[in-house]
Each structure stands twice: as C-alpha cells, then as structure tokens.
XYZ file of C-alpha atoms in Angstrom:
669
model
C -55.200 6.934 -33.885
C -52.658 6.068 -36.559
C -49.015 6.791 -35.792
C -47.391 9.595 -37.735
C -44.532 8.480 -39.982
C -41.252 10.307 -39.410
C -39.565 11.735 -42.477
C -36.027 10.729 -43.273
C -33.312 13.364 -43.633
C -33.457 13.137 -47.435
C -37.231 13.556 -47.468
C -36.976 16.490 -45.066
C -34.468 18.231 -47.310
C -36.657 17.540 -50.340
C -39.662 19.039 -48.589
C -37.656 22.176 -47.858
C -37.080 22.747 -51.577
C -40.828 22.873 -52.233
C -42.460 26.279 -51.718
C -43.798 26.680 -48.176
C -46.504 29.247 -47.378
C -44.891 31.991 -45.321
C -46.919 33.680 -42.568
C -47.640 37.333 -43.370
C -45.926 38.624 -40.198
C -42.626 36.793 -40.870
C -39.820 39.163 -41.814
C -36.878 38.235 -44.062
C -33.708 37.011 -42.368
C -31.691 39.889 -40.949
C -28.851 40.271 -38.502
C -31.169 41.804 -35.913
C -33.289 38.645 -35.807
C -30.260 36.630 -34.741
C -30.221 38.544 -31.501
C -33.888 37.710 -30.938
C -33.274 34.011 -31.518
C -32.060 32.845 -28.125
C -31.537 29.280 -26.975
C -30.446 27.603 -23.787
C -26.630 27.731 -23.894
C -25.968 26.143 -20.491
C -25.249 22.389 -20.783
C -26.681 21.855 -17.321
C -30.133 23.036 -18.446
C -30.678 20.726 -21.401
C -29.408 17.875 -23.551
C -28.972 19.852 -26.784
C -25.808 21.728 -25.746
C -22.692 20.097 -24.311
C -18.985 20.718 -23.879
C -16.646 20.335 -26.811
C -14.438 17.305 -26.276
C -11.152 18.827 -27.410
C -11.494 21.856 -25.144
C -11.624 19.574 -22.089
C -8.348 17.902 -22.941
C -4.784 18.866 -22.199
C -3.953 18.824 -25.912
C -6.031 18.165 -29.041
C -3.277 16.015 -30.517
C -4.551 12.982 -28.608
C -7.727 11.113 -29.362
C -10.941 12.437 -27.789
C -13.319 10.957 -25.191
C -11.959 12.046 -21.814
C -14.560 12.780 -19.087
C -12.598 15.059 -16.757
C -14.119 17.164 -13.994
C -17.021 14.718 -13.681
C -19.292 16.486 -16.151
C -22.910 15.325 -16.262
C -24.166 12.707 -18.691
C -25.830 15.393 -20.788
C -22.418 16.717 -21.825
C -19.532 14.300 -22.128
C -21.242 11.090 -21.077
C -23.816 11.344 -23.834
C -21.034 11.314 -26.414
C -19.426 8.116 -25.156
C -21.149 5.684 -27.480
C -18.250 3.373 -28.139
C -20.462 0.653 -29.530
C -21.317 2.724 -32.594
C -17.775 3.371 -33.777
C -14.434 1.717 -33.138
C -12.639 5.079 -33.255
C -13.946 8.297 -31.681
C -14.731 11.250 -33.938
C -14.677 14.972 -33.414
C -18.078 16.638 -33.476
C -17.409 18.665 -36.635
C -15.491 15.936 -38.487
C -17.157 14.992 -41.804
C -19.178 11.827 -41.502
C -17.753 10.319 -44.673
C -14.117 10.519 -43.558
C -12.607 7.761 -41.465
C -10.094 8.334 -38.720
C -6.547 8.508 -40.039
C -4.563 6.175 -37.786
C -1.169 7.641 -36.967
C 1.660 5.262 -37.752
C 4.908 5.359 -35.783
C 8.088 6.504 -37.432
C 10.688 3.991 -38.558
C 13.508 5.517 -36.491
C 11.369 6.221 -33.442
C 12.173 4.722 -30.078
C 8.813 2.993 -29.870
C 8.522 0.060 -32.238
C 5.574 -0.465 -34.585
C 5.941 -4.228 -34.253
C 4.718 -4.095 -30.654
C 1.608 -2.066 -31.489
C -1.644 -3.223 -33.020
C -4.334 -1.159 -34.701
C -6.431 -1.549 -31.571
C -3.630 -0.128 -29.455
C -3.280 2.893 -31.716
C -6.806 4.138 -31.025
C -6.652 3.701 -27.238
C -7.152 7.082 -25.605
C -3.859 8.181 -24.014
C -5.659 10.871 -22.016
C -8.106 8.479 -20.349
C -8.381 8.060 -16.623
C -6.833 4.578 -16.660
C -3.278 3.838 -17.752
C -3.177 1.547 -20.818
C -2.141 -2.004 -19.941
C 0.975 -3.129 -21.795
C 2.503 -6.583 -22.192
C 5.477 -7.540 -20.085
C 7.949 -7.223 -22.956
C 6.972 -3.625 -23.723
C 7.165 -2.666 -20.062
C 10.593 -4.298 -19.604
C 11.941 -2.660 -22.754
C 10.718 0.771 -21.684
C 11.973 0.364 -18.128
C 15.463 -0.591 -19.330
C 15.905 2.501 -21.504
C 18.647 4.972 -20.489
C 17.531 7.670 -18.070
C 16.695 11.062 -19.572
C 19.396 13.703 -19.608
C 17.753 16.943 -18.494
C 19.202 20.408 -18.214
C 19.402 22.001 -14.785
C 18.793 25.489 -16.216
C 15.698 27.347 -14.997
C 14.477 30.431 -16.915
C 14.422 32.708 -13.862
C 13.625 35.509 -13.380
C 10.655 34.809 -15.654
C 9.741 37.517 -18.169
C 7.582 35.570 -20.618
C 3.894 34.720 -20.840
C 2.328 31.531 -19.482
C -0.866 30.222 -21.053
C -3.382 27.393 -21.019
C -5.622 25.786 -23.606
C -9.252 26.551 -24.438
C -11.051 26.325 -21.095
C -10.823 27.905 -17.646
C -11.992 25.367 -15.091
C -13.000 27.982 -12.521
C -15.139 29.944 -14.981
C -16.574 26.792 -16.533
C -18.183 25.822 -13.236
C -19.186 29.303 -12.158
C -22.814 30.411 -12.169
C -23.543 31.277 -14.922
C -20.878 29.172 -16.680
C -18.322 30.970 -18.840
C -16.611 28.994 -21.609
C -16.194 29.134 -25.391
C -16.616 25.493 -26.437
C -20.389 24.905 -26.442
C -21.337 22.557 -29.220
C -24.247 20.389 -30.310
C -25.173 17.488 -32.568
C -26.294 17.588 -36.159
C -29.590 16.077 -35.015
C -30.142 19.172 -32.843
C -29.620 21.435 -35.852
C -32.155 19.419 -37.849
C -34.641 19.568 -34.984
C -34.308 23.322 -34.503
C -35.245 23.888 -38.130
C -38.804 23.492 -36.892
C -40.478 26.423 -35.066
C -41.104 26.329 -31.354
C -44.388 25.031 -30.031
C -45.046 28.470 -28.571
C -43.222 31.083 -30.693
C -44.170 33.858 -28.263
C -42.129 32.273 -25.470
C -38.351 31.683 -25.338
C -36.855 28.288 -25.977
C -36.948 25.848 -23.054
C -35.167 22.495 -22.849
C -38.370 20.630 -21.930
C -41.383 22.952 -21.882
C -40.972 24.740 -25.215
C -39.141 22.643 -27.752
C -39.383 22.657 -31.559
C -42.639 21.355 -32.986
C -41.706 18.589 -35.442
C -45.218 18.614 -36.916
C -44.597 22.019 -38.487
C -42.638 22.642 -41.670
C -38.818 22.944 -41.253
C -36.745 25.924 -42.318
C -33.012 25.628 -43.003
C -32.399 29.249 -42.030
C -33.966 28.667 -38.625
C -31.655 25.745 -37.904
C -28.710 27.839 -39.053
C -29.622 30.604 -36.628
C -29.659 28.028 -33.845
C -26.090 26.842 -34.419
C -24.938 30.420 -34.963
C -26.411 31.423 -31.604
C -24.170 28.846 -29.885
C -21.132 30.301 -31.621
C -22.073 33.827 -30.579
C -22.476 32.704 -26.954
C -19.003 31.158 -27.131
C -17.416 34.246 -28.671
C -18.991 36.591 -26.122
C -17.414 34.639 -23.268
C -13.899 35.268 -24.626
C -14.014 38.783 -23.190
C -14.794 37.462 -19.711
C -12.009 34.880 -19.959
C -9.490 37.528 -21.013
C -10.462 39.822 -18.133
C -10.210 36.909 -15.707
C -6.792 35.859 -17.029
C -5.442 39.389 -16.838
C -6.528 39.731 -13.202
C -4.419 36.696 -12.263
C -1.358 37.310 -14.415
C -2.136 34.973 -17.361
C -1.627 36.669 -20.738
C -1.657 33.763 -23.178
C -4.745 31.810 -24.282
C -5.456 29.155 -26.886
C -8.903 29.646 -28.385
C -11.123 26.608 -28.731
C -11.471 25.166 -32.232
C -15.045 24.216 -31.317
C -16.114 27.817 -30.790
C -18.385 27.756 -33.840
C -19.875 24.254 -34.122
C -19.679 22.568 -37.541
C -18.320 25.725 -39.195
C -15.919 23.661 -41.337
C -18.360 20.815 -42.023
C -18.805 19.835 -45.660
C -22.618 20.024 -45.575
C -23.471 22.103 -42.505
C -20.510 24.509 -42.615
C -20.874 28.289 -42.791
C -18.861 31.503 -42.869
C -18.370 33.545 -39.716
C -18.828 36.913 -41.381
C -20.941 38.932 -41.055
C -22.949 37.482 -38.152
C -19.920 37.005 -35.837
C -17.773 39.921 -36.990
C -18.806 42.352 -34.281
C -18.545 39.877 -31.395
C -15.090 38.678 -32.442
C -13.916 42.260 -32.975
C -14.937 43.054 -29.388
C -12.857 40.121 -28.142
C -9.898 41.247 -30.226
C -10.244 44.777 -28.885
C -9.960 43.517 -25.297
C -6.985 41.285 -26.179
C -5.238 44.276 -27.767
C -5.992 46.447 -24.750
C -4.540 43.903 -22.315
C -1.660 42.760 -24.547
C -2.693 39.085 -24.564
C -1.691 36.529 -27.158
C -4.354 34.358 -28.841
C -3.652 31.206 -30.873
C -5.507 28.135 -32.130
C -4.714 24.437 -32.557
C -6.742 22.503 -35.156
C -7.351 18.884 -34.217
C -5.736 15.637 -35.302
C -8.091 15.269 -38.283
C -6.509 18.254 -40.035
C -3.779 16.549 -42.076
C -2.229 17.950 -45.238
C -0.093 14.866 -45.942
C -2.873 12.308 -46.294
C -3.099 10.293 -49.540
C -6.902 10.649 -49.508
C -8.397 13.617 -51.316
C -11.431 13.955 -49.043
C -9.135 14.278 -46.014
C -7.152 17.037 -47.739
C -10.327 18.938 -48.641
C -11.631 18.658 -45.086
C -8.270 19.865 -43.723
C -8.288 22.911 -45.988
C -11.848 23.777 -44.938
C -10.806 23.533 -41.300
C -7.767 25.758 -41.827
C -9.889 28.344 -43.653
C -12.311 28.407 -40.729
C -9.513 28.979 -38.190
C -7.900 31.647 -40.368
C -11.201 33.519 -40.688
C -11.768 33.321 -36.928
C -8.362 34.854 -36.171
C -8.643 37.525 -38.863
C -12.037 38.718 -37.567
C -10.425 39.524 -34.209
C -8.933 42.611 -35.893
C -5.823 42.500 -33.710
C -2.947 44.992 -34.033
C -0.234 44.106 -36.507
C 2.162 42.229 -34.197
C -0.558 40.496 -32.215
C -2.240 39.481 -35.457
C 1.066 38.072 -36.708
C 1.452 36.133 -33.434
C -2.050 34.606 -33.768
C -0.883 31.339 -35.310
C -2.486 27.946 -36.033
C -0.588 24.932 -34.644
C -0.710 21.885 -36.901
C 0.596 18.302 -36.744
C 1.942 16.570 -39.805
C -0.293 13.529 -39.152
C 0.265 9.940 -40.190
C 3.142 8.299 -42.021
C 0.950 6.117 -44.315
C 3.723 3.606 -44.874
C 6.166 6.079 -46.455
C 7.334 9.129 -44.526
C 9.196 10.689 -47.456
C 6.145 10.407 -49.713
C 3.946 11.938 -47.009
C 6.272 14.911 -46.680
C 6.208 15.359 -50.464
C 2.393 15.410 -50.425
C 2.509 18.028 -47.680
C 4.814 20.199 -49.788
C 2.484 19.942 -52.763
C -0.676 20.689 -50.781
C 0.988 23.550 -48.921
C 1.594 25.376 -52.185
C -2.140 25.539 -52.902
C -3.081 27.098 -49.547
C -4.298 30.681 -49.336
C -2.023 33.493 -48.236
C -4.006 33.936 -45.002
C -3.403 30.294 -44.029
C 0.276 30.318 -44.976
C 1.034 33.312 -42.757
C -0.485 31.579 -39.711
C 0.356 27.884 -40.058
C 2.942 26.414 -37.648
C 4.127 22.793 -37.402
C 4.618 20.890 -34.129
C 6.520 17.687 -33.390
C 4.290 14.868 -32.117
C 4.692 11.779 -29.950
C 3.732 9.165 -32.565
C 5.234 9.829 -36.000
C 7.333 12.978 -36.533
C 10.312 14.111 -34.461
C 11.913 17.539 -34.343
C 14.599 16.299 -36.736
C 11.895 15.197 -39.181
C 10.103 18.547 -39.289
C 12.895 21.092 -38.901
C 14.258 20.679 -42.478
C 10.835 21.062 -44.126
C 10.061 24.065 -41.911
C 13.280 25.735 -43.024
C 12.504 24.857 -46.647
C 8.906 26.176 -46.714
C 9.419 29.069 -44.268
C 7.118 27.548 -41.614
C 7.773 28.125 -37.886
C 8.340 25.047 -35.727
C 6.965 24.862 -32.193
C 8.931 22.597 -29.857
C 6.832 20.375 -27.608
C 9.054 19.049 -24.805
C 6.621 16.329 -23.763
C 6.368 14.920 -27.282
C 10.115 15.152 -27.761
C 10.842 13.076 -24.653
C 8.624 10.305 -26.022
C 9.608 10.398 -29.701
C 13.074 11.571 -30.763
C 15.823 10.648 -33.164
C 18.026 8.378 -31.053
C 20.906 8.763 -33.539
C 21.043 12.528 -32.967
C 19.991 13.265 -29.389
C 19.281 11.562 -26.079
C 16.012 11.625 -24.224
C 15.628 14.706 -22.061
C 15.804 18.456 -22.395
C 19.573 18.963 -22.530
C 20.536 17.683 -25.997
C 17.619 19.384 -27.768
C 18.967 22.752 -26.647
C 21.593 22.536 -29.389
C 18.754 23.052 -31.918
C 17.376 26.165 -30.214
C 19.009 28.579 -32.640
C 17.669 26.817 -35.745
C 14.191 26.572 -34.264
C 14.188 30.255 -33.270
C 15.211 31.276 -36.795
C 12.044 29.703 -38.228
C 10.065 32.266 -36.175
C 12.204 35.385 -36.535
C 12.299 35.100 -40.349
C 8.538 35.755 -40.401
C 8.553 38.282 -37.562
C 6.470 36.033 -35.269
C 7.051 35.792 -31.515
C 8.276 32.294 -30.698
C 6.240 29.944 -28.479
C 6.843 26.494 -26.957
C 4.688 23.780 -25.419
C 5.393 22.085 -22.111
C 3.729 19.234 -20.243
C 4.761 16.190 -18.229
C 3.692 12.534 -18.205
C 1.958 10.924 -15.272
C 4.149 9.439 -12.545
C 2.968 5.857 -13.146
C 3.653 5.866 -16.896
C 6.438 3.579 -18.202
C 5.929 2.740 -21.870
C 5.753 5.370 -24.627
C 2.034 4.805 -25.015
C 1.456 5.292 -21.291
C 3.681 8.364 -21.215
C 1.505 10.105 -23.794
C -1.001 10.826 -21.028
C -0.551 14.372 -19.702
C -0.262 14.918 -15.985
C -2.865 17.222 -14.420
C -0.134 19.713 -13.451
C 3.567 20.281 -14.046
C 6.318 20.412 -11.454
C 8.966 22.552 -13.120
C 9.794 24.870 -16.005
C 11.626 23.724 -19.154
C 15.033 25.165 -20.051
C 13.553 27.716 -22.446
C 14.508 31.392 -22.794
C 13.072 33.470 -19.921
C 11.032 35.645 -22.314
C 9.305 32.692 -24.028
C 5.556 32.386 -24.613
C 5.014 29.014 -22.953
C 1.795 27.037 -23.382
C 1.172 24.679 -20.437
C -0.744 21.684 -21.834
C -2.143 20.167 -18.643
C -5.560 18.800 -17.777
C -6.026 21.241 -14.898
C -5.728 24.172 -17.316
C -5.270 27.491 -15.473
C -4.676 25.675 -12.176
C -1.497 24.160 -13.638
C -0.308 27.707 -14.419
C -1.158 28.770 -10.865
C 0.869 25.835 -9.538
C 3.951 27.006 -11.419
C 3.413 30.550 -10.189
C 3.209 29.360 -6.578
C 6.243 27.079 -6.911
C 8.642 29.611 -8.454
C 6.987 32.865 -7.241
C 6.453 33.954 -10.841
C 4.873 37.333 -11.636
C 1.195 37.223 -10.716
C 1.456 34.575 -7.982
C 0.398 37.085 -5.314
C -2.795 37.980 -7.222
C -4.685 34.853 -6.178
C -5.244 33.549 -2.679
C -4.250 30.199 -1.231
C -7.656 29.999 0.408
C -9.730 27.284 -1.159
C -12.961 28.591 -2.753
C -15.302 26.006 -1.257
C -17.958 28.695 -0.839
C -17.862 31.056 -3.770
C -18.176 34.734 -2.937
C -18.483 35.962 -6.506
C -21.953 34.685 -7.444
C -25.448 36.049 -6.973
C -27.479 33.423 -5.173
C -31.235 33.273 -5.739
C -33.405 34.814 -3.049
C -35.133 32.322 -0.784
C -38.480 32.876 0.887
C -38.289 33.430 4.631
C -39.915 30.786 6.792
C -43.008 31.812 8.724
C -42.238 32.301 12.426
C -44.835 31.990 15.217
C -46.143 35.194 16.708
C -44.565 36.274 19.973
C -46.047 38.152 22.860
C -45.194 41.781 23.491
C -42.973 40.797 26.385
C -40.982 38.373 24.279
C -40.576 40.913 21.477
C -39.180 43.496 23.892
C -36.598 41.041 25.166
C -35.240 40.212 21.684
C -32.824 42.843 20.319
C -33.642 44.377 16.973
C -31.729 42.872 13.993
C -30.870 44.685 10.805
C -32.617 43.178 7.803
C -30.375 42.819 4.751
C -31.434 41.902 1.245
C -29.813 39.472 -1.169
C -26.213 40.346 -1.975
C -26.019 41.880 -5.443
C -22.712 41.424 -7.269
C -22.175 43.443 -10.477
C -22.164 41.440 -13.669
C -18.524 42.262 -14.436
C -17.511 40.913 -10.992
C -19.399 37.604 -11.181
C -16.981 34.669 -11.394
C -13.906 36.852 -10.857
C -12.862 35.270 -7.551
C -14.238 37.820 -5.138
C -12.235 40.434 -3.204
C -9.746 37.825 -1.929
C -9.043 36.164 -5.291
C -10.080 32.695 -4.157
C -9.693 30.860 -7.462
C -7.055 28.241 -6.656
C -7.904 24.618 -5.843
C -5.364 21.982 -4.728
C -4.252 19.136 -7.012
C -6.764 16.323 -7.134
C -9.489 18.367 -5.434
C -11.804 19.039 -8.361
C -14.795 18.969 -6.023
C -13.812 22.422 -4.807
C -14.900 23.706 -8.199
C -18.429 22.474 -7.638
C -19.212 21.909 -3.945
C -21.508 18.975 -3.335
C -25.143 19.857 -2.895
C -26.494 19.775 0.621
C -28.725 16.776 1.204
C -31.577 17.869 3.453
C -33.377 15.014 5.175
C -37.131 15.098 4.907
C -39.221 15.484 8.027
C -40.887 12.139 7.288
C -37.569 10.369 7.728
C -37.828 8.727 11.182
C -35.426 6.328 12.856
C -36.146 2.673 12.306
C -38.437 1.028 14.825
C -36.875 -1.660 17.070
C -37.320 -5.155 15.835
C -39.902 -7.446 17.384
C -37.232 -9.822 18.640
C -35.648 -7.038 20.684
C -39.026 -6.127 22.186
C -39.652 -9.755 23.172
C -36.244 -10.037 24.848
C -36.920 -6.926 26.923
C -40.292 -8.335 27.988
C -38.629 -11.612 28.959
C -36.160 -9.758 31.179
C -39.043 -8.004 32.954
C -40.844 -11.312 33.520
C -37.771 -12.870 35.100
C -37.145 -10.032 37.516
C -40.778 -9.510 38.704
C -42.696 -12.078 40.806
C -45.842 -13.596 39.344
C -49.077 -13.455 41.388
C -50.586 -16.846 42.348
C -54.226 -17.881 42.514
C -54.450 -17.139 46.248
C -53.494 -13.553 45.718
C -50.027 -13.925 47.279
C -46.959 -13.170 45.321
C -44.340 -15.852 45.631
C -40.862 -14.607 44.773
C -39.226 -16.680 42.103
C -35.682 -17.903 42.534
C -33.383 -16.535 39.888
C -30.591 -18.558 38.472
C -27.162 -17.301 37.604
C -28.082 -16.923 33.949
C -31.224 -15.026 34.867
C -29.197 -12.660 37.020
C -26.951 -11.938 34.058
C -29.967 -11.051 31.972
C -31.832 -9.012 34.558
C -29.053 -7.688 36.754
C -26.692 -4.810 36.272
C -24.128 -4.673 33.508
C -20.885 -6.412 34.488
C -17.749 -4.682 33.206
C -15.055 -7.016 31.944
C -11.505 -5.706 31.941
C -9.736 -5.318 28.603
C -6.077 -4.864 27.803
C -6.486 -1.100 27.932
C -8.274 -1.362 31.305
C -5.411 -3.372 32.779
C -2.973 -0.693 31.758
C -5.094 1.902 33.531
C -5.583 -0.137 36.744
C -2.314 1.104 38.261
C -3.365 4.736 37.753
C -6.754 4.127 39.348
C -5.252 2.305 42.369
C -3.030 5.301 43.156
C -6.019 7.607 43.544
C -7.244 8.369 47.096
C -10.851 8.311 48.146
C -11.054 12.072 47.816
C -9.886 11.809 44.177
C -12.574 9.320 43.271
C -15.629 10.678 41.408
C -18.577 11.475 43.715
C -21.165 8.725 43.909
C -24.754 9.282 42.982
C -27.210 9.269 45.843
C -30.844 8.251 45.912
C -33.280 8.322 48.819
C -35.220 5.185 49.712
C -37.630 6.076 52.467
C -35.538 7.860 55.131
C -32.264 6.224 54.204
C -29.776 7.580 51.717
C -28.147 4.829 49.709
C -25.011 5.469 47.690
C -24.767 4.006 44.202
C -21.728 3.645 42.041
C -21.496 6.162 39.232
C -21.357 4.648 35.775
C -17.765 4.751 34.493
C -17.057 6.716 31.360
C -15.409 5.113 28.385
C -11.850 6.092 27.655
C -11.309 7.748 24.332
C-alpha cells in the first residue's frame, strides 16, 4: 500500500480556500457551539496542552526555560529543545522575530566588557548558578556592602500578591491554573475533525483525523477553548486567595494562547466576554487587585519595525483582557500593565527617543494602563524616572533589580539611598489616580556576580522599607508559599488562616471509588463474634470546596519540600515478586558442613566416626563470638552482675536428663 503524502502548511492553507462540501447537519459557527467543543485541558492527560513557561517563573523579565516543581515531560520538558534555537522563545512570540538581546547600560555596575553574547542568553532563573570567571567573581566580591534601611512597614496594612500561578491549586485534582497553552502544530492538527465526532476528544483514543478536510474555524475553537478554561479558573484562584488573606494577583499573559500572534492571533470579544466579566465580578466583590506583566519581547524602543508591531499587538491584547473584566472605576484604573524598556541597542538616548515616538501612537486604552519598571540589565531607576515624569507614566520600583543595577554616581547599593526618590516615584502614580505598587524579591544565597544575583530566591526573608499600605508583589519562585512565609514570619494579617500542618494527604479532593476486595465466607459462629461495622460511602466534597485546603487550611509546605504538593505514588509490589533464591555456591557449602559433621557408613555396615580438625570444627561447630571494642567496654558491666541477674538459660531434655544451654546473646543497639 502506497504511503500517503503529508501536505505542507502552505498546501493545507491553499486547500482550505477551495470550497469544501459541508455536511447537511453542520450548523454555522455560533457561540453556543464553543461550549460543545471540549478538549482535554489537563496537561497530565495529554501532550497537546502544557504549562505556560512565563507563569512558572518568578518574573517574566528573565529568559524562559525553567523546569520548577518537577513538571512532567509533556509540559515543560517537551519545550526544552535547545538544539533547535540558540535563544529560547515565548510560545506566542512571532516566528519571524529574533530575540532582542538586552545590552547593559554604560553607567551600570556590571561591565559589558566581561559579558559575551552567549552569557547574555544564559537563563538566570535556572536551577544551576551560572559559572563566572575568576576576575568577575573577585570584582563582585570586592564591591562595597549594601546599605539597607532597618525600617519595617509594620503594622502591615497593604496587600501582598504573587504572580500568575498558585502552586497548591496547580497540583490539586483537578488542577486549577490560568496558563494552559499549546503549540501551533496542535492548532493545525485540531482543524481536522475527530475520528469519532459523537465522542468527546481524547488524548490517545479519539484524536483528529488528518485524512479529513481541515477547517480553520475548528482549529480556532480549539485554542479558544483553552483560553476559556484558563479564564474560568480565575474565579477559583480569587476565592482561594481571599480565604488565606491574599488580595493581589498578577494574571498570566499566556491565558489566551497566541492571541497576539501575527498570523494566529484573535480578539477576545465576544467569545470570552462573559467568562472574564464573571472573574471581574468576583474580584470586585472581594476587593482584589489584578494586573498583568507582558514579557521581555514587548519592547517599544527597538529599532526594528516588526518588533514594534509585535509589541503593540501584545499590548492591545493585554488591554482588551483587562477591559473585559468590567471592574469598578478604581479597580479598573489599578489594573495596569507592567513593561520593561528593553535593550539599549548601542545608544540609550536614541532608544529612549524611539520609545517616546512610539508611545505617542499608542491607543488611549494602552496609555492609561502602561507602567514602566526598572530592570537588572539595562535601565536603572534614574534612567526611567525622568521619562516617566515627562510622559505621565507611573514607575514601579523593583528592589531586586535596583540592588543589581543602579546609578553608582547617585546612590549606593541597598534599600536606604533609594528611599530619597520615594516622593518622586509616588507622584507618577498619584497624578493618574492609580494606587501605587512595588516589586520585591531576593537573590539566592550563593549568588556573587550580577549575573548570578539575577536568579530569584524561592522565598523572601524580610519586607522592604516601603509604606505600610503598599500593594507589594512578591516575585518568588514559590509563588503563594513565599507570601505565606512572610505572613508567618511577621504575623501579618491572614497568617492565622492557614495551618502549619503539612498537607501530605490532601483532605480537599474527591478520590475515586475503589472496588472492595472479595472476602471469604465465614461461618455463622465467626460472623456472630465479629462486631457490626458501619459502612460508609466515598467522601463527597462540594465542588466549591475542592482544592480549598480542607477544614484545617492545610495549604502550606516548607521551603524546599515541593514533594508535599504532589505526594509520591505508592509502589505496590506484585505478588509474583519473590525473594531471590540462594546461590548454588551457598547450597554446596551447607552440604559440605553436613558431610563433615556426620559420619560416613563403611562397606561393613559400621559407621566409623571421622576425626575433625580444628578448621572443620570452625565450619561445623557453634558460632564463636569475638569481642569488639564495644564489647570490651561492656565487659565490666557484665562482670558486676550476679548469677540471679543473668538471663535464664534455655533447657532441652535429652532422654531423662535436662541439659542447660547458653542463650544466644542479643546484639547491642
């Protein structure tokens, strides 16, 4: 049978333009049919859906590709194809746009002469600390110590938040998170109808039939269904946060996969309007703040036109997402989009001029939400504060970035000197009537050089010297657990809502019912002797209580103990597994010992006892105990014991005589 030739993407698109006979029962595309189109949205059940990379990270400002929490190969591991590209790429980044390498500033503490292009794309959030040369390490180690303020914003009256993903809900059953994404190849594949249209989609048993004609609308409904699943989970995340005193959340930029893509992009209205409005209604009811943070590819100062167009598309997508939440006036004003300036491109002044020019052409909806943030590679607070004051753009202060990259002519490293700019930074927010926010994180303990210090620690140890009513975003890899750690350390509001008990066995999930094993029948007498036991069915937990921590609020896990999120599966040994048989050599040695100790019969029928040598006695006789150093230390204690204190000897009867035998000594622990 001849092999079927696969069509290329261009041929597939060309075939779509030709008229295709439509079945008579097919209805035109409507919003109701989107609800019917359901796909597997759990990454653990298939290879089409996986976690968004940026949502797993402490901050999207760093490069992607960080497998935290030990996710399966079908999610993060499948994306780690480093051989295909030198620099990683976000899932919804246009394929024709190369990664814009961030260049260090001229007046930054870190020097561009000690960095190569290869070093600039090393992932600072990876599990291993980047290896630096001796000169860079010595230079960083000899820098002056940071000058930090001893002020603590207590009593705390602000809102603490985390970014994009709740680790406890992500690994609950069913999983709750808003960063499901896919590949473009999956969208192309789901343009084909299922092999059995009467049955729901299955990752292996009922996949799209590539032999049938594709339909662009069908593939679009597939990617939209992932976005709707993400948006629906926002409500659960908000309810969970409110239960444990967290009232600040950064929404994932990967909520609607490829929405800002040049070719596969789409508008969120009207198919997602109702779901997002429901999420906004809950956020308004609970008084929570929602923000977004577009990734490092969104740069308005790039000299390349295609990068600018892609950045504007991405900003329009985020602005539409926030506007469809339909938040009250102040909460809608506080729903901002955090943006980095990006690269220097050889001339910082020229880059800032390009940003000014491109900012003028942005829509009103984008301008009212855009906020600039200092980074740890190119732009300091002193670089961005003047342009923020000029263009009426709020500036968010990131303490972690500031401690790595700062203007050494103006301030020292640490949190104390930057406090003199608090008033100017606050004015950039109050002029637009937006509630101010700040970002806080800490480097890992082993980091020395600026590149190593870019890596965020899983949790933070203290609070920054910010105003006590600040909205503070904790950018840590342990997400909500880092917020819990601060609550426990400083007894912040909400710390008593969760328990210190570790949730090794979750009490907030409905476990599947297992069939009872068949038991042998018992006689009437045996049945009467056994007390009656009350038969209970499978515990049924309401849907709104699943994943909420149970009655005791057991949602906290200790630092470095990610396995408490997903307890290891029990390994049940099969019944066929038997202990290994003794080796033949051991069997032969035992037989030899028996032959030595037993007399052999002679031809005359008389048994002649065989003389045993000293070596034979050692093999066949009793075990001889040799004293060790520990035995010598115990000899004095044993010698002090009287005969009555000695352990009773075992007795055995040989004929009519009773012979006493020494009891075998026990080993000391």
